[in-house]
Tab-separated table of C-alpha atoms and ligand atoms in Angstrom:
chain	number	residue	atom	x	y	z
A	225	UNK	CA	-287.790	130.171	-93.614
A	226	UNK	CA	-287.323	126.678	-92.081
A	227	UNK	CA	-284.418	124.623	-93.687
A	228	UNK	CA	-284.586	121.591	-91.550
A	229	UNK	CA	-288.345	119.645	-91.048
A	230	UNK	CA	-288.186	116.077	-89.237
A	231	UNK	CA	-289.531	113.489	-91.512
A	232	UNK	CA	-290.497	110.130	-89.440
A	233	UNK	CA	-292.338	109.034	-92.283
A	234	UNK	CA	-289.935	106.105	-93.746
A	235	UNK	CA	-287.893	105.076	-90.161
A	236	UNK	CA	-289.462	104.767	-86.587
A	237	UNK	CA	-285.411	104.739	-85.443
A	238	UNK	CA	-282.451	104.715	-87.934
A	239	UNK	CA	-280.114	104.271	-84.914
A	240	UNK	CA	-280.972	100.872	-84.949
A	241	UNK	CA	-278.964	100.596	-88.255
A	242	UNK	CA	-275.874	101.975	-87.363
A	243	UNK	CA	-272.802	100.755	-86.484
A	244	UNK	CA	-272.975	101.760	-82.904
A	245	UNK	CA	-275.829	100.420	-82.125
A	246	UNK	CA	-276.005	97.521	-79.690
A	247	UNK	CA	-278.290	94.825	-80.287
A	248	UNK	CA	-280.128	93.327	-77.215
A	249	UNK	CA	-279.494	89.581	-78.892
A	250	UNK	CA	-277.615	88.216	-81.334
A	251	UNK	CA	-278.909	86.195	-83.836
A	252	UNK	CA	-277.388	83.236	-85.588
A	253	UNK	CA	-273.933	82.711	-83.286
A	254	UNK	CA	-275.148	80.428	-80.675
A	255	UNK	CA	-272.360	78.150	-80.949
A	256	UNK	CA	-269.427	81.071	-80.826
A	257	UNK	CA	-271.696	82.629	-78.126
A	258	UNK	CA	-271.866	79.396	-76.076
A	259	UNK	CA	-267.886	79.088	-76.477
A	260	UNK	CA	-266.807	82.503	-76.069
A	261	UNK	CA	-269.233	82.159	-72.640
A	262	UNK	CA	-266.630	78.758	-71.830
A	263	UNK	CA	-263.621	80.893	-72.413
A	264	UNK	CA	-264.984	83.578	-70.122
A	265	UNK	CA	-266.317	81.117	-66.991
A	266	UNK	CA	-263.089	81.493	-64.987
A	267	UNK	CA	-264.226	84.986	-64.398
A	268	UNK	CA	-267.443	84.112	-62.456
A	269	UNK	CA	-265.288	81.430	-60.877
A	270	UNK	CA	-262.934	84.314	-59.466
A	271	UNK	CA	-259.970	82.393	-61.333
A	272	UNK	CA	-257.310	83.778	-63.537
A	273	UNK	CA	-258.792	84.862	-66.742
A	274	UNK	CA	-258.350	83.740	-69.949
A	275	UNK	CA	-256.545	85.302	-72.632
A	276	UNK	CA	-258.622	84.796	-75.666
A	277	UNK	CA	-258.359	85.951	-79.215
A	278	UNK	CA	-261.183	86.677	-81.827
A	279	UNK	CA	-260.588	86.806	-85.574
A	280	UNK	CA	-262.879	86.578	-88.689
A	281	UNK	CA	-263.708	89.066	-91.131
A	282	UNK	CA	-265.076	92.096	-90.882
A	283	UNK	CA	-268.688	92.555	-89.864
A	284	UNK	CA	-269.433	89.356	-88.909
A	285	UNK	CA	-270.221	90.469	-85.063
A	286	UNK	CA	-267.194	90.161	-83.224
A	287	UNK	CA	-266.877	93.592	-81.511
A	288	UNK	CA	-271.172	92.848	-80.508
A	289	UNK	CA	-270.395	89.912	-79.290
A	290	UNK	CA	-267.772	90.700	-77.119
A	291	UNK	CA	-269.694	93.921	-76.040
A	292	UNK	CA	-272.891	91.657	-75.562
A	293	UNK	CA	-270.924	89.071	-73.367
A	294	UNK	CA	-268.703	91.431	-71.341
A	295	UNK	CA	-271.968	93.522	-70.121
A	296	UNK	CA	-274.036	90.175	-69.333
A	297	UNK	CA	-270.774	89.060	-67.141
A	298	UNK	CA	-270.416	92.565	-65.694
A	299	UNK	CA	-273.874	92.341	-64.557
A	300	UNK	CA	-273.776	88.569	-63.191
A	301	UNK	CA	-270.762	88.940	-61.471
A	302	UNK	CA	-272.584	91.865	-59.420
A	303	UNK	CA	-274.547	88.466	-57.289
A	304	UNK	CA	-271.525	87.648	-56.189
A	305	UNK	CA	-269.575	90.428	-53.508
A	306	UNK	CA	-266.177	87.983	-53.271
A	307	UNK	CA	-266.220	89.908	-57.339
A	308	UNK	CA	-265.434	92.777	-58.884
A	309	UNK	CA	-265.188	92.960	-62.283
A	310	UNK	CA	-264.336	95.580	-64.786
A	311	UNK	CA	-264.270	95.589	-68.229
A	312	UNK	CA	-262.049	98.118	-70.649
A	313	UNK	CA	-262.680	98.672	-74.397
A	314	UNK	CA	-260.322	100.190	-76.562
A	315	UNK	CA	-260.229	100.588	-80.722
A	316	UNK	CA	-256.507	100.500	-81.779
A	317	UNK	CA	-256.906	101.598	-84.573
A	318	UNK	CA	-255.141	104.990	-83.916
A	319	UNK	CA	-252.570	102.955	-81.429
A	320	UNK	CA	-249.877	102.208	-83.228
A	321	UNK	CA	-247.516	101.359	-80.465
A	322	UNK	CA	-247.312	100.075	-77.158
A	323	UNK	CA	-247.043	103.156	-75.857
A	324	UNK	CA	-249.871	104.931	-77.540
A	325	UNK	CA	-252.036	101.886	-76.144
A	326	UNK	CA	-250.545	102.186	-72.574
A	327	UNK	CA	-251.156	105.802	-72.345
A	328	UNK	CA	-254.971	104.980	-73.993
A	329	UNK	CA	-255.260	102.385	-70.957
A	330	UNK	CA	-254.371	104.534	-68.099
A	331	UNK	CA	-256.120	107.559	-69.629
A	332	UNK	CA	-259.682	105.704	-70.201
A	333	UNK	CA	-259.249	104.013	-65.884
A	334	UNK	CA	-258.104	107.621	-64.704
A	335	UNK	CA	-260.952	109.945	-64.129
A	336	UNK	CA	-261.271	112.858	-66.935
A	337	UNK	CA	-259.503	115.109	-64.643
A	338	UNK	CA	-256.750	113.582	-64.178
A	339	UNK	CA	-255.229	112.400	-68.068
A	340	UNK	CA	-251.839	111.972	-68.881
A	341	UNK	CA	-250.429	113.948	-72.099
A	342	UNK	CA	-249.534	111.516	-75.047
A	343	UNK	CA	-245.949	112.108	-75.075
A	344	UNK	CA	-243.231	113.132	-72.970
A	345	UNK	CA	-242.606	110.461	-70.821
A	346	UNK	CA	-240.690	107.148	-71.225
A	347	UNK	CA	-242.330	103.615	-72.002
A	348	UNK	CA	-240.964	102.470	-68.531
A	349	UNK	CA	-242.783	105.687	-66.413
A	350	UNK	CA	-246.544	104.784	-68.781
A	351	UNK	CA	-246.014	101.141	-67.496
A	352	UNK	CA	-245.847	102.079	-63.722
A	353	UNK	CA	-248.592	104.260	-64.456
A	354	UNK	CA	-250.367	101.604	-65.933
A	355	UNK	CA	-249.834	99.089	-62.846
A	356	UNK	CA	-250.996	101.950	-59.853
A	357	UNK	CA	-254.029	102.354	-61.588
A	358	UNK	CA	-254.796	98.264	-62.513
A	359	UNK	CA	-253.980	97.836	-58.526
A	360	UNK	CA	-256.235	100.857	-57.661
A	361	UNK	CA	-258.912	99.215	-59.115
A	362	UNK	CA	-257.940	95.732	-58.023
A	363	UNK	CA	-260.481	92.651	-59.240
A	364	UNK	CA	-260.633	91.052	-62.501
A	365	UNK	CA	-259.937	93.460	-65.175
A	366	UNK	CA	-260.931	92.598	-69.100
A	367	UNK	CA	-258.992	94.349	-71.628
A	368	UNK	CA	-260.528	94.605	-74.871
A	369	UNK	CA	-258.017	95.463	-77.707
A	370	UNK	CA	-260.212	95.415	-80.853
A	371	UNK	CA	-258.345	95.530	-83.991
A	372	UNK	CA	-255.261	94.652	-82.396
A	373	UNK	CA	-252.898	94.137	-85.272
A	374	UNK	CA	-253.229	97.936	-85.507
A	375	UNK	CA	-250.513	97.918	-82.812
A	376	UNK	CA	-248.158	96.740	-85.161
A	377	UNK	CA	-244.125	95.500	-84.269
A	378	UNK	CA	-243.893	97.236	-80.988
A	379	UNK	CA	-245.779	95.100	-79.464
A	380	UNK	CA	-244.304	94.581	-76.226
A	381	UNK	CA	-247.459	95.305	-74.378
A	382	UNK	CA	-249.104	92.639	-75.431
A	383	UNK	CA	-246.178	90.683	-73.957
A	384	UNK	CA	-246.613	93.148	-70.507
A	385	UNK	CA	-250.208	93.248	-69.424
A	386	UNK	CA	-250.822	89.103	-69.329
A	387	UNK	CA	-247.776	89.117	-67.142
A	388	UNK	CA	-248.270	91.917	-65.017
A	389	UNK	CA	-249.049	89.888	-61.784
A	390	UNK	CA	-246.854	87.043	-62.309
A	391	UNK	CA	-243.943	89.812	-62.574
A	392	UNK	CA	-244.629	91.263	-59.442
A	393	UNK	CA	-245.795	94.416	-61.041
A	394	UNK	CA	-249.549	94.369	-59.520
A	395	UNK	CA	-250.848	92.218	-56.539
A	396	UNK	CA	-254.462	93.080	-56.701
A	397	UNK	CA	-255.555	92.684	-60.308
A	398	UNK	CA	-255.858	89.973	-62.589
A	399	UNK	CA	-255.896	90.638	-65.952
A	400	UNK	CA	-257.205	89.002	-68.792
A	401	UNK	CA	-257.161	90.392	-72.347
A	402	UNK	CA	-259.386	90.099	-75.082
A	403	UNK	CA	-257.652	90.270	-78.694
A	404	UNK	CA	-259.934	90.928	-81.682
A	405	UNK	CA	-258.743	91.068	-85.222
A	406	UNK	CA	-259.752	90.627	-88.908
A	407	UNK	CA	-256.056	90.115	-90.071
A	408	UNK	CA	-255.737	86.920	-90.931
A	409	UNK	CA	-251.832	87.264	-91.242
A	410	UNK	CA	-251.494	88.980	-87.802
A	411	UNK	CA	-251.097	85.890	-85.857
A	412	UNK	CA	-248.343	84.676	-87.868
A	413	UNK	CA	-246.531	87.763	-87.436
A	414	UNK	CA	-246.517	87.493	-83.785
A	415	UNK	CA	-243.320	86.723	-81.508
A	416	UNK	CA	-243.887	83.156	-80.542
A	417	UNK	CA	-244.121	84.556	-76.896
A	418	UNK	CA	-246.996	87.063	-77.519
A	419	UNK	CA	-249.353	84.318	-79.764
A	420	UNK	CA	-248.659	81.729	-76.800
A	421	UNK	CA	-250.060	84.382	-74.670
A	422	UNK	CA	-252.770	86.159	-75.899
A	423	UNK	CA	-253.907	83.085	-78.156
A	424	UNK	CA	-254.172	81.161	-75.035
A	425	UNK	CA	-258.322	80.698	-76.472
A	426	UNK	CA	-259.334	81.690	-79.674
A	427	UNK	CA	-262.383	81.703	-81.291
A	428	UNK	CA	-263.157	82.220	-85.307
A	429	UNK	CA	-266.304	83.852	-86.146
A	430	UNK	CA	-267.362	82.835	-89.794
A	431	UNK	CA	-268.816	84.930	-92.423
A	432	UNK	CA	-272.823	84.985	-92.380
A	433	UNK	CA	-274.681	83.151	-95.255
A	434	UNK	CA	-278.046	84.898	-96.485
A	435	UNK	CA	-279.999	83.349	-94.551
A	436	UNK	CA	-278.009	84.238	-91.386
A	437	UNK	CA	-278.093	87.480	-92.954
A	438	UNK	CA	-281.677	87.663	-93.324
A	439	UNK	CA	-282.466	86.702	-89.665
A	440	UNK	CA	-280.370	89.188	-88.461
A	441	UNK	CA	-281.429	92.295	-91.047
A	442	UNK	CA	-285.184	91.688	-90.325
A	443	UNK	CA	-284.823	92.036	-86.457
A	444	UNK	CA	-282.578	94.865	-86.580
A	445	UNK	CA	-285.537	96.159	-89.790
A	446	UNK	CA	-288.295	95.527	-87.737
A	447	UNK	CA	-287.116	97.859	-84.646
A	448	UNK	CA	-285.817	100.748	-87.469
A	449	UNK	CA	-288.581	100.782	-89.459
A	450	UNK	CA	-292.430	101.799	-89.572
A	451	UNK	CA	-294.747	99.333	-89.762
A	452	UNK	CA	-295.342	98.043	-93.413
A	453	UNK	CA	-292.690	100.594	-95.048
A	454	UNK	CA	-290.418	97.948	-96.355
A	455	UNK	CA	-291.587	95.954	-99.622
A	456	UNK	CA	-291.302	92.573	-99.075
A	457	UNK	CA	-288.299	91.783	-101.096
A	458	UNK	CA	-286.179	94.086	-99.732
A	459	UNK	CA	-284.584	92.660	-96.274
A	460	UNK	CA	-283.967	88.902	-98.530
A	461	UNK	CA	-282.360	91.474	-101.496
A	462	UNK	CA	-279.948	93.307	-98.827
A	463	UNK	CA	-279.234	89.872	-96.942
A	464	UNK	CA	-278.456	88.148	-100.967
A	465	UNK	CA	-276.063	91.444	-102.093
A	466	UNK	CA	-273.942	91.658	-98.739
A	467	UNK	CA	-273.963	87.579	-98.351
A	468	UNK	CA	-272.761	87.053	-102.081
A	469	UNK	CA	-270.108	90.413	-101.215
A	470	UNK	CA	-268.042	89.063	-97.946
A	471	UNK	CA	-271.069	88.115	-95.682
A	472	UNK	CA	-270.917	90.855	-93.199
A	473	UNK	CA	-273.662	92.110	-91.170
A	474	UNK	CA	-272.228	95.979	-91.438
A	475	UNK	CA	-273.259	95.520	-95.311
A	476	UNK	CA	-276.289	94.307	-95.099
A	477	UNK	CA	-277.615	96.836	-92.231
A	478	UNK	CA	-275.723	99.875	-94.786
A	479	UNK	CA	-277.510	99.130	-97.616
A	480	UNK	CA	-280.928	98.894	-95.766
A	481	UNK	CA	-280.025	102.501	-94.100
A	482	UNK	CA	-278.955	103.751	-97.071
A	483	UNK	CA	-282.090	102.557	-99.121
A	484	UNK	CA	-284.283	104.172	-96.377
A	485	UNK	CA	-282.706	106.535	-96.822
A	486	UNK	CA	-283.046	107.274	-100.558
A	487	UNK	CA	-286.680	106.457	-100.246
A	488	UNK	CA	-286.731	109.670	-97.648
A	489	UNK	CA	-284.363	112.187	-99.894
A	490	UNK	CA	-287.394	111.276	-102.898
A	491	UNK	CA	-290.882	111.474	-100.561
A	492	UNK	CA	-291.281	107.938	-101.382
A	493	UNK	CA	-293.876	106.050	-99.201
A	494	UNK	CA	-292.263	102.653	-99.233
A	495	UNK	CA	-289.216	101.408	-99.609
A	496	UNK	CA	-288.730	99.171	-102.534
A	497	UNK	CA	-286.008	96.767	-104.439
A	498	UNK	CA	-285.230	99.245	-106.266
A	499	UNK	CA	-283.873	101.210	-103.749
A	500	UNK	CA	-281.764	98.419	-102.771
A	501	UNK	CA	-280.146	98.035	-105.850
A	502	UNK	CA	-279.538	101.917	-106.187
A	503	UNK	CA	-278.297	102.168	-102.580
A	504	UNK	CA	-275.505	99.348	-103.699
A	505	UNK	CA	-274.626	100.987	-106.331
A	506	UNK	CA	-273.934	104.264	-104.149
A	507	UNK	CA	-272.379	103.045	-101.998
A	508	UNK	CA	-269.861	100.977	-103.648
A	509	UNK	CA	-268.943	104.158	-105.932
A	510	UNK	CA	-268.075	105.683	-102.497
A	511	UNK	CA	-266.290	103.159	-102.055
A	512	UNK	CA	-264.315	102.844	-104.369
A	513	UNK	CA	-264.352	106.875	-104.319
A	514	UNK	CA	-262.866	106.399	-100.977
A	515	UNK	CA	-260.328	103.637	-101.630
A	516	UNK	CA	-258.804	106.493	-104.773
A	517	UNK	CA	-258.259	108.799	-102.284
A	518	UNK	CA	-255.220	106.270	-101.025
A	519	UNK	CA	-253.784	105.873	-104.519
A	520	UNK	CA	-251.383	107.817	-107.170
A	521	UNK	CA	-252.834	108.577	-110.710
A	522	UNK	CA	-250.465	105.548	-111.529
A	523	UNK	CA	-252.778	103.332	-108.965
A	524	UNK	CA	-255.919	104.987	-111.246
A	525	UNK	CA	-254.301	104.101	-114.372
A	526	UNK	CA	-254.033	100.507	-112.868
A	527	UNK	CA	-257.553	99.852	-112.099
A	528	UNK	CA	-258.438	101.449	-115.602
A	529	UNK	CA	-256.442	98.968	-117.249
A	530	UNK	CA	-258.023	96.023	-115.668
A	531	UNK	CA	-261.394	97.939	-116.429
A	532	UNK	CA	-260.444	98.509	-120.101
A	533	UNK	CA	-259.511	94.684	-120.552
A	534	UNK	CA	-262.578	93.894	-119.213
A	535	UNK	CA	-264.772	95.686	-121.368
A	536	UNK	CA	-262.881	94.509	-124.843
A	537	UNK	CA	-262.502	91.493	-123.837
A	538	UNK	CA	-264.880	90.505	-120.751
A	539	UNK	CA	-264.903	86.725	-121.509
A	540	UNK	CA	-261.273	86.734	-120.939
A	541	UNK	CA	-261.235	88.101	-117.592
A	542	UNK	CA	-259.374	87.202	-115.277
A	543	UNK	CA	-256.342	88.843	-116.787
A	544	UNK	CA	-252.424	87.971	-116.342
A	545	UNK	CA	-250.424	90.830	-115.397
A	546	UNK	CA	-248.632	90.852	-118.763
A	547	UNK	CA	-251.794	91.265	-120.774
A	548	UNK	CA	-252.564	94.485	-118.070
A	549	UNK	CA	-249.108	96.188	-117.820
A	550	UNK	CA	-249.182	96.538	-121.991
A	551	UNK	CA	-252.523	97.879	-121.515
A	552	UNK	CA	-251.633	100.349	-118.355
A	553	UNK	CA	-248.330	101.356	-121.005
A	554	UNK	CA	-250.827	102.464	-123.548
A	555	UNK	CA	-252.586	104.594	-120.982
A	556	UNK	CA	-249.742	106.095	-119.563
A	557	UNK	CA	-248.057	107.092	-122.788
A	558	UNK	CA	-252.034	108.838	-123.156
A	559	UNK	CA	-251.821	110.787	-120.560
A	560	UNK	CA	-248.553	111.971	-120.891
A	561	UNK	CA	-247.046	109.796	-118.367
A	562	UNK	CA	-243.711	107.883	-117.957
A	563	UNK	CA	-244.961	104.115	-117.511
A	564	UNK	CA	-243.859	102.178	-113.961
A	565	UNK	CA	-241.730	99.541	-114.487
A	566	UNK	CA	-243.394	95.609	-114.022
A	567	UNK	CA	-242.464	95.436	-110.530
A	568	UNK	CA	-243.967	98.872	-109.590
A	569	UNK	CA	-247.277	97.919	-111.468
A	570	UNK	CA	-247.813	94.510	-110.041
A	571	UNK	CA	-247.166	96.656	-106.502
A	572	UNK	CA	-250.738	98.689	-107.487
A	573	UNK	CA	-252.231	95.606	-108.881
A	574	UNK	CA	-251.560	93.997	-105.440
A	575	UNK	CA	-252.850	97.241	-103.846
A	576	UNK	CA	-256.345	97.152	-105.589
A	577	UNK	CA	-256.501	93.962	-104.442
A	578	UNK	CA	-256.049	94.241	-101.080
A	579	UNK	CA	-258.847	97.755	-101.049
A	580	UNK	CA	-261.508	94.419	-102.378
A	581	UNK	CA	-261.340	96.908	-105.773
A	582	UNK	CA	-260.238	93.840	-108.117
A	583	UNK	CA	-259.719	90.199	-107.307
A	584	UNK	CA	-256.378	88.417	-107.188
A	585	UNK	CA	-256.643	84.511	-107.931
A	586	UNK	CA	-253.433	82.369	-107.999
A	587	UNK	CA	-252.462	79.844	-110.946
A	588	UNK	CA	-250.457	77.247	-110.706
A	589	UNK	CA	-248.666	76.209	-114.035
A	590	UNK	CA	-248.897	72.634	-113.197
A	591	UNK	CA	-245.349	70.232	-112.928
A	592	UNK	CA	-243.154	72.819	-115.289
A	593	UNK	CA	-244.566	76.262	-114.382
A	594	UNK	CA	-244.334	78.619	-111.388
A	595	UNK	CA	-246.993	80.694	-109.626
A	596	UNK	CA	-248.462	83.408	-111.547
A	597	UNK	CA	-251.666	85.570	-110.283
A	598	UNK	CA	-255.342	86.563	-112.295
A	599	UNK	CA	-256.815	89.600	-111.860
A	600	UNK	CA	-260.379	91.116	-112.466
A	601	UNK	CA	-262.680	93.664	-111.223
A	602	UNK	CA	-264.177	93.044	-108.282
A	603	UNK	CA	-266.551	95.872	-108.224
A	604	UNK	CA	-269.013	97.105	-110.861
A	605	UNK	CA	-267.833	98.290	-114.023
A	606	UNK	CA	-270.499	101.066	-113.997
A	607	UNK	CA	-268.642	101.944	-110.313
A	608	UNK	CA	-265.116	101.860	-111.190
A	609	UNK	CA	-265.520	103.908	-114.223
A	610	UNK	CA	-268.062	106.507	-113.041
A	611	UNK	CA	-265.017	106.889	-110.566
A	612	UNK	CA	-262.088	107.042	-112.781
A	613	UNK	CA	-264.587	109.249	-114.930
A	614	UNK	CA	-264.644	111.723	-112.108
A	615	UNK	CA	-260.974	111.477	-111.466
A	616	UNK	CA	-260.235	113.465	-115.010
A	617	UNK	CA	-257.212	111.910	-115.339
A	618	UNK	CA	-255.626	113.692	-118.215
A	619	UNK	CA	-258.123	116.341	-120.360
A	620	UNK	CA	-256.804	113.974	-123.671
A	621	UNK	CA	-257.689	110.558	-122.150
A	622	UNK	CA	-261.668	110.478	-123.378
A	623	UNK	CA	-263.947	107.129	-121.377
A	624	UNK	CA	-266.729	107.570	-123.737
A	625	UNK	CA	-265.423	105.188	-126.242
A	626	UNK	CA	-265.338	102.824	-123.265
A	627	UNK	CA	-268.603	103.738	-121.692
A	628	UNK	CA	-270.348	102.879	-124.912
A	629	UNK	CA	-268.483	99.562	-125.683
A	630	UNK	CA	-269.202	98.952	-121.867
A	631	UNK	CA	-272.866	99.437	-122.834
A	632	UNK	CA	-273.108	97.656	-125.702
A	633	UNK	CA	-271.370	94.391	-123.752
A	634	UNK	CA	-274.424	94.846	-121.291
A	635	UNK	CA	-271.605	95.596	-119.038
A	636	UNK	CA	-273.268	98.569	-117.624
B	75	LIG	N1	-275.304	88.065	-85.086
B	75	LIG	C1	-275.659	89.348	-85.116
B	75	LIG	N2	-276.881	89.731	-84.676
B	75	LIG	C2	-277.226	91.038	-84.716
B	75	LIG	N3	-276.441	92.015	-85.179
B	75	LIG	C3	-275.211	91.682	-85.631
B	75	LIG	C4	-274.774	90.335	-85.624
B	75	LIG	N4	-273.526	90.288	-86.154
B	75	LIG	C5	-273.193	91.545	-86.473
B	75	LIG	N5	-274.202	92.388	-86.154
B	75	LIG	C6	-274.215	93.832	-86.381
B	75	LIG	O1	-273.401	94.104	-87.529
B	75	LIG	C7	-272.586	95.252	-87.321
B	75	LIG	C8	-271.131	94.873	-87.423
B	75	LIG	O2	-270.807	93.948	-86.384
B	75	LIG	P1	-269.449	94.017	-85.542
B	75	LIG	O3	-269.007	95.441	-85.378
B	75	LIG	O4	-269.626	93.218	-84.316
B	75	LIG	O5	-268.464	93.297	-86.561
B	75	LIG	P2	-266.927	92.936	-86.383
B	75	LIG	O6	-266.810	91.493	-86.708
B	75	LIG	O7	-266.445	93.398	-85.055
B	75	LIG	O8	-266.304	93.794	-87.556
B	75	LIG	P3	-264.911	94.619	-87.620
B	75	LIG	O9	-263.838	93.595	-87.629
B	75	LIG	O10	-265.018	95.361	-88.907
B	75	LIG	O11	-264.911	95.525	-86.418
B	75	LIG	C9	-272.972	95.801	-85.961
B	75	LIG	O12	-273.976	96.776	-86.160
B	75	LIG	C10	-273.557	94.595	-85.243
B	75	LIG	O13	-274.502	94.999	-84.275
């Protein structure tokens, strides 16, 4: 019996859509394209690189464009044999500390035969290793630290690498790093020394409008899909839901994958808006499935306050912590659980908000008052409680009474 068939009947190449994928162009970032190639002239000029630092949120093409850039300049600087340049990428997301990144550095310029183990040795004895093999290499080296605040306090190679050759630690390398982040905070957090240095340039790449959006979706649609598959509504649809979202690109190219991909599962022979609208709504319930995983059934209990405010109330939203933490008591005591005390709760309140679950405005009581924060849903209703649904939080707590009132406030 065969269990797996190929189907080519919806996509000509789904790659196209993924994350890995790199696009030939880029569309709709000729100005931070046309900078970023500024920043990175001194290269072809065999001077001193730059140290130059990338931020904006997530999605909105900085890894491509620094992977689109550093090949073109690979490739250019091969006219010229007074250059040699070499470019390194690494994710940081698993290196926490500047050893963990050091070790990553030498291990990705040593050949795969010759690694070093991730622990055993001291910071000082990674570091030389780190200088032999810059010098073995020699030239103009680009190191690419993408999500950089990932590194965290012990930061002291970002203080290290910029300096390498002025210290006398390699002669025939320059080195020029390339920080990308979408921490808004991180450069604030940095030792004065290490923002002068590897903020030396720095570039902000904007969230896309829809129309951005839709440039770049129907390129990257035209290449993944067969001819005439896609309705015509659906590439403006994904490029309206991820630009009214946070205007990322990732978003926009998801939810086309993942309608194709519905349209597949059901034999469907096009692809239509209403697979767009059902692929958002999957994929924000995994999501926000996803996000649960990271909380306590306190942090569920939370989210179903703000959710249960919502639906009795919704033209009150956004809510005051106060209003909440009475209604997260009630649930607690429900569920047979000792309520957190106010500091505690606003702790998971500022935790959904930070996951993108619910959104966290700040008030200002004009002359007399202080600050105080608003909070509200920031996903579906249907999502959230489909999720807390599934999360069975205590066999007594029952969400039909909700679901219905939901329902009936055309909230769902
Ligand atoms: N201007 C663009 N033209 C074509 N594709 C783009 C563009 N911007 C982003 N993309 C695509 O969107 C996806 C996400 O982009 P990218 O990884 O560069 O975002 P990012 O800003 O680095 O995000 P993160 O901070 O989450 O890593 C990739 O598939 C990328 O190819």
């Amino acid at each position: 019996m065969t269990l797996f068939e190929r189907s080519e009947a919806i996509f000509e190449d789904e790659n196209v859509l993924h994350d890995d994928y790199q696009p030939e162009s880029l569309e709709e970032r000729d100005d931070e394209i046309e900078q970023y190639t500024a920043y990175l002239q001194p290269v072809i000029n065999g001077s001193q690189p730059r140290n130059i630092f990338l931020y904006g949120k997530t999605g909105v093409g900085k890894t491509a464009a620094t992977k689109y850039l550093l090949h073109h300049l690979e490739e250019d600087a091969k006219q010229y044999d007074d250059l040699s340049v070499t470019t390194v990428y690494l994710n940081c997301e698993d290196l926490t500390s500047s050893y963990r990144v050091a070790v990553a550095l030498v291990n990705t310029l040593r050949d795969p035969s010759d690694q070093i183990s991730r622990t055993g040795y001291p910071l000082n004895a990674v570091y030389e290793k780190l200088w032999t093999e810059l010098d073995r290499i020699g030239g103009t080296i680009l190191i690419v630290l993408d999500e950089v605040d990932y590194i965290g306090d012990d930061d002291s190679i970002l203080y290290q690498l910029p300096r390498a050759r002025s210290n006398e630690k390699i002669e025939r390398a320059r080195i020029g790093i390339i920080g990308i982040s979408n921490d808004f905070k991180y450069r604030e957090k940095l030792d004065p020394r290490v923002e002068d240095t590897l903020c030396e340039r720095e570039l902000h790449f904007p969230p896309y409008d829809a129309n951005e959006l839709q440039n770049i979706l129907e390129r990257r649609a035209t290449l993944a899909f067969k001819d005439g598959i896609l309705e015509e509504d659906v590439v403006p649809l994904c490029a309206a839901f991820a630009a009214q979202d946070k205007g990322s690109a990732r978003q926009g190219l998801d939810l086309l994958l993942e309608a194709g991909d519905l349209a597949r599962r059901r034999n469907d022979s096009i692809v239509t808006e209403d697979h767009v609208r059902e692929a958002k709504q999957l994929l924000e319930k995994q999501r926000i499935e996803e996000s649960m995983k990271e909380l306590t059934s306190h942090g569920h209990l939370t989210l179903l306050a703000v959710v249960a405010s919502t639906i009795a109330e919704p033209s009150e939203a956004p809510f005051q912590k106060q209003r909440l933490y009475e209604q997260y008591t009630d649930l607690a005591v429900a569920t047979d659980r000792d309520p957190l005390g106010g500091r505690a709760f606003h702790n998971h309140l500022a935790e959904l908000s930070m996951l993108g679950i619910l959104d966290r405005t700040k008030r200002n009581e004009g002359r007399s008052g202080g600050i105080y924060y608003e909070y509200q849903v920031d996903v579906s209703i249907d999502g959230a409680l489909s999720t807390l649904d599934n999360l069975h939080l205590s066999g007594s707590l029952n969400l039909d009474s909700l679901w219905e009132t939901a329902e009936e406030q055309g909230l769902v």
